[in-house]
PDB file of C-alpha atoms in Angstrom:
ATOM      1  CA  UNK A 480      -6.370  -1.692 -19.087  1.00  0.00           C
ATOM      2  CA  UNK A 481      -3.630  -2.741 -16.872  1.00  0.00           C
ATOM      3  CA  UNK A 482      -5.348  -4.205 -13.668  1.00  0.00           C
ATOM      4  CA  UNK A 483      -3.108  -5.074 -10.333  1.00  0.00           C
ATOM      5  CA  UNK A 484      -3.450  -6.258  -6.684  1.00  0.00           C
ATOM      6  CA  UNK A 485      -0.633  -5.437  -4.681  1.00  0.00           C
ATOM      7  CA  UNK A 486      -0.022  -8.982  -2.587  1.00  0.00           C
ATOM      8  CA  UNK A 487       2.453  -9.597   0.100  1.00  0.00           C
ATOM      9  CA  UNK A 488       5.554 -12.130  -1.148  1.00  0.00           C
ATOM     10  CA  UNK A 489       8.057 -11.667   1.174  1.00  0.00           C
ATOM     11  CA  UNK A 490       8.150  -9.418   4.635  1.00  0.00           C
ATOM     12  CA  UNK A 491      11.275  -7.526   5.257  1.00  0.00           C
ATOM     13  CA  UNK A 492      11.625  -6.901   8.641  1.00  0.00           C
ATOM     14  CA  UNK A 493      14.505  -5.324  10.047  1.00  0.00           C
ATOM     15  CA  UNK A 494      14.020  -5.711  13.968  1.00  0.00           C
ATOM     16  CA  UNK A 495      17.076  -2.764  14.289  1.00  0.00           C
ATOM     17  CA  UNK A 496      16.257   0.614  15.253  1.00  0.00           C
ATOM     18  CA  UNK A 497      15.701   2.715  12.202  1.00  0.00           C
ATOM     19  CA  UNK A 498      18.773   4.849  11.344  1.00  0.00           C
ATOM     20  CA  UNK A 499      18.190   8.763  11.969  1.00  0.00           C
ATOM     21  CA  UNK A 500      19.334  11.547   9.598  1.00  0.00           C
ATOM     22  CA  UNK A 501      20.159   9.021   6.724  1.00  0.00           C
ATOM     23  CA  UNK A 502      21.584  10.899   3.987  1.00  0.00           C
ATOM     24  CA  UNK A 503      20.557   9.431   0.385  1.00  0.00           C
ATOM     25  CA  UNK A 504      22.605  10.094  -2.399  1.00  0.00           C
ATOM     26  CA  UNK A 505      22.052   9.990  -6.384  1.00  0.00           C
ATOM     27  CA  UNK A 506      23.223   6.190  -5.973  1.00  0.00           C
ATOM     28  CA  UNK A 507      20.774   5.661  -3.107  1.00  0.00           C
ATOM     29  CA  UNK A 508      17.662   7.568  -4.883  1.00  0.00           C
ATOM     30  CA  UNK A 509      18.532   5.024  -8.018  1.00  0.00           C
ATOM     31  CA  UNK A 510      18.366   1.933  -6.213  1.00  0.00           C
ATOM     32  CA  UNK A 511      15.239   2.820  -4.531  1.00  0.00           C
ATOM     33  CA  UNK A 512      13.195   3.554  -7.753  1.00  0.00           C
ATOM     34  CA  UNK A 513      14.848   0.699  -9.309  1.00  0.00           C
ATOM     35  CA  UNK A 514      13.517  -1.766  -6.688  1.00  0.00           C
ATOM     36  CA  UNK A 515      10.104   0.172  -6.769  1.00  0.00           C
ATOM     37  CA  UNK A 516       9.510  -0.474 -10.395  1.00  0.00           C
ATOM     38  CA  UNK A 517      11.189  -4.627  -9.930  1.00  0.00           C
ATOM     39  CA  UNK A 518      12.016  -5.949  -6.512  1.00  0.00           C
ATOM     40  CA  UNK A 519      13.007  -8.955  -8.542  1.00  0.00           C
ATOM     41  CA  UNK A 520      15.738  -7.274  -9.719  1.00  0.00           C
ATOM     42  CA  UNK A 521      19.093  -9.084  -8.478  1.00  0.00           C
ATOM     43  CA  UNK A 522      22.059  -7.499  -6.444  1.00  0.00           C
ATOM     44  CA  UNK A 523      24.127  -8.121  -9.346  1.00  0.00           C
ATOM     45  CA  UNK A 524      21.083  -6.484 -11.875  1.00  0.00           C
ATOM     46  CA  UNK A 525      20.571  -3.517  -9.494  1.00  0.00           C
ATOM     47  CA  UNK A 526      24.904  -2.886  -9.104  1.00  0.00           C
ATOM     48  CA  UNK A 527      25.089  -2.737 -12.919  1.00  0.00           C
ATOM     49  CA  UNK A 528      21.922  -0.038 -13.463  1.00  0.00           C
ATOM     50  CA  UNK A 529      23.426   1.985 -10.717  1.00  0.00           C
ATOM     51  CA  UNK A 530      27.376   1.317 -11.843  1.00  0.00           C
ATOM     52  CA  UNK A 531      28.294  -0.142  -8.702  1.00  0.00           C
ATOM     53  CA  UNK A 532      29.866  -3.431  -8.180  1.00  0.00           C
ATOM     54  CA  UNK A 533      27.532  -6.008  -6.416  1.00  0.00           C
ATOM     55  CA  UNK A 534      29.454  -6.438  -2.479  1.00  0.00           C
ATOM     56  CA  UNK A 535      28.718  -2.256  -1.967  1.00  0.00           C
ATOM     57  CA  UNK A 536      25.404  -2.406  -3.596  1.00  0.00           C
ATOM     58  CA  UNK A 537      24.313  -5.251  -1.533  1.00  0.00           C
ATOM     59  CA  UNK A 538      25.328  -3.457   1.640  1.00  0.00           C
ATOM     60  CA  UNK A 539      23.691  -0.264   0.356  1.00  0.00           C
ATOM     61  CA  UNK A 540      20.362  -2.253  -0.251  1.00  0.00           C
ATOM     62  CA  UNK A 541      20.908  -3.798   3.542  1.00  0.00           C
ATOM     63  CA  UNK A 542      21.446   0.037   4.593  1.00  0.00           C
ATOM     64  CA  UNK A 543      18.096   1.557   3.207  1.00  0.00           C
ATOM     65  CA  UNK A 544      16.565  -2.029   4.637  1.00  0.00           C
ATOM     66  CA  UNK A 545      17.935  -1.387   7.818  1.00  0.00           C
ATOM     67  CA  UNK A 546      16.906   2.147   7.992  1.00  0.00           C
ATOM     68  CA  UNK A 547      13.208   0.964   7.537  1.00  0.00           C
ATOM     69  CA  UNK A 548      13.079   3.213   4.111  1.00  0.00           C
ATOM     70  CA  UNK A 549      12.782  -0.349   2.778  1.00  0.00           C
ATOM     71  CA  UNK A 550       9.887  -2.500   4.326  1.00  0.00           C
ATOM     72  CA  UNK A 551       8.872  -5.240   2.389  1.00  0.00           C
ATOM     73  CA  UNK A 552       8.896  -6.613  -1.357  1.00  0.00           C
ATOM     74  CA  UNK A 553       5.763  -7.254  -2.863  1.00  0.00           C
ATOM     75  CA  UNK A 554       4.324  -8.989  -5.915  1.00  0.00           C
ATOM     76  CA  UNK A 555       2.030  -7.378  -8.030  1.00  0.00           C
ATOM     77  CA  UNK A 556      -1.117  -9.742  -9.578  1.00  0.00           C
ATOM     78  CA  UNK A 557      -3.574  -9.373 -12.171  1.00  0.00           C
ATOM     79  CA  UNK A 558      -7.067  -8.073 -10.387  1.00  0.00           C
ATOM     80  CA  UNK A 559      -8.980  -8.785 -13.666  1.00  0.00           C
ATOM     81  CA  UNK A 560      -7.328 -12.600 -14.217  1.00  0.00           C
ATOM     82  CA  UNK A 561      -8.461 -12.608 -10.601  1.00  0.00           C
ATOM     83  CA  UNK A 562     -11.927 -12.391 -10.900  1.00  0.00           C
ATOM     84  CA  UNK A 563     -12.197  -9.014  -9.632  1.00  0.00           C
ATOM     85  CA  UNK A 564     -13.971  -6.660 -11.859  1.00  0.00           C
ATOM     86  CA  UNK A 565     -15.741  -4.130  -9.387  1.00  0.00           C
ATOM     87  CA  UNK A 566     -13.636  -1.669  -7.562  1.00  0.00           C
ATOM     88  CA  UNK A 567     -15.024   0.306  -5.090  1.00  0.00           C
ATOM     89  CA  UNK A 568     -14.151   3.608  -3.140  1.00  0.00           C
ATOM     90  CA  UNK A 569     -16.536   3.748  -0.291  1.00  0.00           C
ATOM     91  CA  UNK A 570     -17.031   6.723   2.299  1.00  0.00           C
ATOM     92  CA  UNK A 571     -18.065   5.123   6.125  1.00  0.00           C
ATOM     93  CA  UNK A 572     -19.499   7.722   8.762  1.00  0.00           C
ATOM     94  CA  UNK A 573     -19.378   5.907  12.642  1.00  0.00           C
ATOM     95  CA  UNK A 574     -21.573   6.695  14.794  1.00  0.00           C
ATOM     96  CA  UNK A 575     -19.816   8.576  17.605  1.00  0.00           C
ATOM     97  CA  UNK A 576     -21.873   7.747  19.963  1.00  0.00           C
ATOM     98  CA  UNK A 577     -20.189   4.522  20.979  1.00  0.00           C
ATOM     99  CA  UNK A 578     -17.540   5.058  22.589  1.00  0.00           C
ATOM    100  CA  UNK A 579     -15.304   1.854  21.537  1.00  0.00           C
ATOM    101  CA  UNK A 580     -16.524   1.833  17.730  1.00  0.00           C
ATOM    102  CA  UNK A 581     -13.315   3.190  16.476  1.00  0.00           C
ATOM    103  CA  UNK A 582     -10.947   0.354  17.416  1.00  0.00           C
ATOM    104  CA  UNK A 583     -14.094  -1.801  16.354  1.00  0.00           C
ATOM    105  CA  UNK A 584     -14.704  -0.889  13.500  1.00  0.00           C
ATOM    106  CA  UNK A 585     -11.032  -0.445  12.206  1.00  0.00           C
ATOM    107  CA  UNK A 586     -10.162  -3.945  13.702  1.00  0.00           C
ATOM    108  CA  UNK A 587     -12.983  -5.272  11.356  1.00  0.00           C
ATOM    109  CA  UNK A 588     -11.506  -3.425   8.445  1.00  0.00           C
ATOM    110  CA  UNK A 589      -8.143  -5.450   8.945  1.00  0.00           C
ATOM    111  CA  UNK A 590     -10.046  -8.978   9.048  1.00  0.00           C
ATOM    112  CA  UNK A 591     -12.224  -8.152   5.675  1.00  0.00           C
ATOM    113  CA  UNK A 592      -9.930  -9.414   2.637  1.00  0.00           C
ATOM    114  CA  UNK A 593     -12.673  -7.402   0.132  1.00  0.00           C
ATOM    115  CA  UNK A 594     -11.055  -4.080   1.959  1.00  0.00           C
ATOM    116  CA  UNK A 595      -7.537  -3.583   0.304  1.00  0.00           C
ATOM    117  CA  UNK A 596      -6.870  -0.095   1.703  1.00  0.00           C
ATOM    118  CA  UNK A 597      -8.538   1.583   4.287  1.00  0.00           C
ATOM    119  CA  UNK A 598      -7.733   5.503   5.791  1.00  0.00           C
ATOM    120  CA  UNK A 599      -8.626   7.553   8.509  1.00  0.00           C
ATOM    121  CA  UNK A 600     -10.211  10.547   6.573  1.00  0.00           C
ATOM    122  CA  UNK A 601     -10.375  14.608   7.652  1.00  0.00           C
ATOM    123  CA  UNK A 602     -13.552  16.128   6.675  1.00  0.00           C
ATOM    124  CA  UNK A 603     -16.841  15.000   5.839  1.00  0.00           C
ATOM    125  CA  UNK A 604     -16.322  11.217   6.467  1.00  0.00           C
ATOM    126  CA  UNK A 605     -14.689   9.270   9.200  1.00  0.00           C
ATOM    127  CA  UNK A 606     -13.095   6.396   6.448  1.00  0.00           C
ATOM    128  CA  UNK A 607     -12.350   5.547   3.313  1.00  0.00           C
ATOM    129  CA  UNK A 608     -12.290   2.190   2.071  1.00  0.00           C
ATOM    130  CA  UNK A 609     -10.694   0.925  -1.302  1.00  0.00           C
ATOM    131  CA  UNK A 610     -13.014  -2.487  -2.168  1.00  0.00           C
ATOM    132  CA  UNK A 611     -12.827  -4.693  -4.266  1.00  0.00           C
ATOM    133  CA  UNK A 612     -15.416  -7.464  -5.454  1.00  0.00           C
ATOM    134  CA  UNK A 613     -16.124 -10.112  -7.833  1.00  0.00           C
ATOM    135  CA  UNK A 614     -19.092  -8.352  -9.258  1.00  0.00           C
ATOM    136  CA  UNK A 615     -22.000  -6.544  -7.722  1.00  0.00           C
ATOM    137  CA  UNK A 616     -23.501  -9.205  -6.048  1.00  0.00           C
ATOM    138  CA  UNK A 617     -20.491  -9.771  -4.305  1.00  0.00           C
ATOM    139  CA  UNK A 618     -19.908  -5.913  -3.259  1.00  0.00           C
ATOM    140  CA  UNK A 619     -23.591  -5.945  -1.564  1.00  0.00           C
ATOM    141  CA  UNK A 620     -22.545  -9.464   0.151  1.00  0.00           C
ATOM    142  CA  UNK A 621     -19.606  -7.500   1.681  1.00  0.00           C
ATOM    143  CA  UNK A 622     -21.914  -3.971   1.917  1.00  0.00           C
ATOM    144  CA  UNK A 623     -24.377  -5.863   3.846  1.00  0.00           C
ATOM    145  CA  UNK A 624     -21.021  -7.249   6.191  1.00  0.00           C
ATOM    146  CA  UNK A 625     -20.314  -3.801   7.116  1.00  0.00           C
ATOM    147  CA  UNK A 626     -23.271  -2.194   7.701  1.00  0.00           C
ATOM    148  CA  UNK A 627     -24.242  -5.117  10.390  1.00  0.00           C
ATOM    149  CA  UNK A 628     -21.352  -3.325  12.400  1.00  0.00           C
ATOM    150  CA  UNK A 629     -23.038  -1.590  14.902  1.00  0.00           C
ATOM    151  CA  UNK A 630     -21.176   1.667  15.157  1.00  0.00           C
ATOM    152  CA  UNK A 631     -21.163   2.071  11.236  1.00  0.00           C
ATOM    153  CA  UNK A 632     -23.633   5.184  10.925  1.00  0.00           C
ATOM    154  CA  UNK A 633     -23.060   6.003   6.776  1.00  0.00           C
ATOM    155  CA  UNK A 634     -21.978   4.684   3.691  1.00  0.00           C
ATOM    156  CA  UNK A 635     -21.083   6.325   0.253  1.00  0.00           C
ATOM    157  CA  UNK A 636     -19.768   3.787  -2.830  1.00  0.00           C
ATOM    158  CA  UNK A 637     -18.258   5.432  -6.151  1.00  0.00           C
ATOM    159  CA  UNK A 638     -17.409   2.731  -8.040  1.00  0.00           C
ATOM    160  CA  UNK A 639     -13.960   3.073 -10.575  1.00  0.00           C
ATOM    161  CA  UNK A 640     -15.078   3.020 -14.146  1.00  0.00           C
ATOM    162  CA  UNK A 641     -11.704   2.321 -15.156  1.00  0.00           C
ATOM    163  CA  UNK A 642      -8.116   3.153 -14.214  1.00  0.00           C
ATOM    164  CA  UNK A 643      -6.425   5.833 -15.190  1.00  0.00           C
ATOM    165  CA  UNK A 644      -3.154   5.311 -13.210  1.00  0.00           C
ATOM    166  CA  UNK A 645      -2.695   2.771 -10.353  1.00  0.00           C
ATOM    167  CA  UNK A 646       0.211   1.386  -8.556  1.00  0.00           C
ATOM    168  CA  UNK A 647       2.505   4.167  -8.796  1.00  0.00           C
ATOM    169  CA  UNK A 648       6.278   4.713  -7.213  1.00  0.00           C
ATOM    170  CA  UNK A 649       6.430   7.009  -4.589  1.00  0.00           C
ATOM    171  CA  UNK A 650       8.014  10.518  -5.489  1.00  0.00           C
ATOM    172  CA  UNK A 651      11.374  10.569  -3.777  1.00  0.00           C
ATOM    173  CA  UNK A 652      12.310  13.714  -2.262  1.00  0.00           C
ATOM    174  CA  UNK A 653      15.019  15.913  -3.174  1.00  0.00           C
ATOM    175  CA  UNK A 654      15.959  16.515   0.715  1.00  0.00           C
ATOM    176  CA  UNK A 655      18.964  13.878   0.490  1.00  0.00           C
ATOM    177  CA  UNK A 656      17.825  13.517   4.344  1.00  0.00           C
ATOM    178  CA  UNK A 657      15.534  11.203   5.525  1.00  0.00           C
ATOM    179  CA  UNK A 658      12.948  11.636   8.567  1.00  0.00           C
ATOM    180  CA  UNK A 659      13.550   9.826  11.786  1.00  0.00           C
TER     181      UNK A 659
END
């Protein structure tokens, strides 16, 4: 079983207003799943798998950077070389009846380094959380962390038996036009 964290390496951070209407092309589309399956990849590695020559690949890189379609690069570790074995997918209700629990509560989410991805959910719950944990001891020592939160009204862990498919590339349109 093929086990990954997604951590942060480097931030790319274009401060430049994202470009509107971008059109992407077949060269464009090939670059981006290129990088998506090895940022590592160099200019010179990426111009040759695309048949480009490495100056207009660079500045085609720089382009989709620019127009934020690009946002950071990212190295990939090991989550069971880490130590991490339990991997959690727990449903949090809030209680609505404080009124400043939201920002609370998601504010908490960001400073808890067991929480890896957490979403703002339609439906039955207010949250999901994807956890992960050393063992079980270690996801109660973190369960106990968030229900001390006072606005936290329910909690629902499923716990992954084993992956199936993780990490994947996103799908890249077929609308050569990107959204502003």
């Amino acid at each position: 079983m093929v086990s990954v964290i997604r951590q942060e390496v480097t931030d790319c951070h274009i401060d430049e207003a994202p470009m509107r209407n971008l059109k992407l092309d077949r060269i464009d589309h090939l670059l981006l799943e290129a990088l998506q399956q090895d940022a590592r990849l160099t200019t010179a590695e990426l111009a040759e798998r695309v048949n480009l020559s490495p100056s207009p690949c660079a500045r085609r890189i720089r382009r989709l950077e620019q127009a934020s379609l690009i946002t950071r690069y990212r190295a990939e570790l090991d989550r069971e070389r880490l130590g991490l074995a339990i991997t959690a997918y727990v449903r949090v209700r809030l209680d609505h009846c404080q009124h400043d629990g939201t920002e609370a509560f998601e504010a908490a989410m960001q400073a808890m380094a067991e929480v890896i991805d957490c979403h703002a959910m339609s439906g039955e719950c207010d949250y999901q959380l994807h956890v992960l944990a050393t063992d079980l001891h270690g996801y109660e020592h973190w369960l106990r962390q968030l229900k001390k939160l006072g606005m936290v009204s329910s909690v629902e862990s499923s716990f992954a038996i084993r992956a199936v498919k993780e990490n994947g590339t996103l799908p890249l349109p077929h609308d050569t036009s990107t959204r502003p």
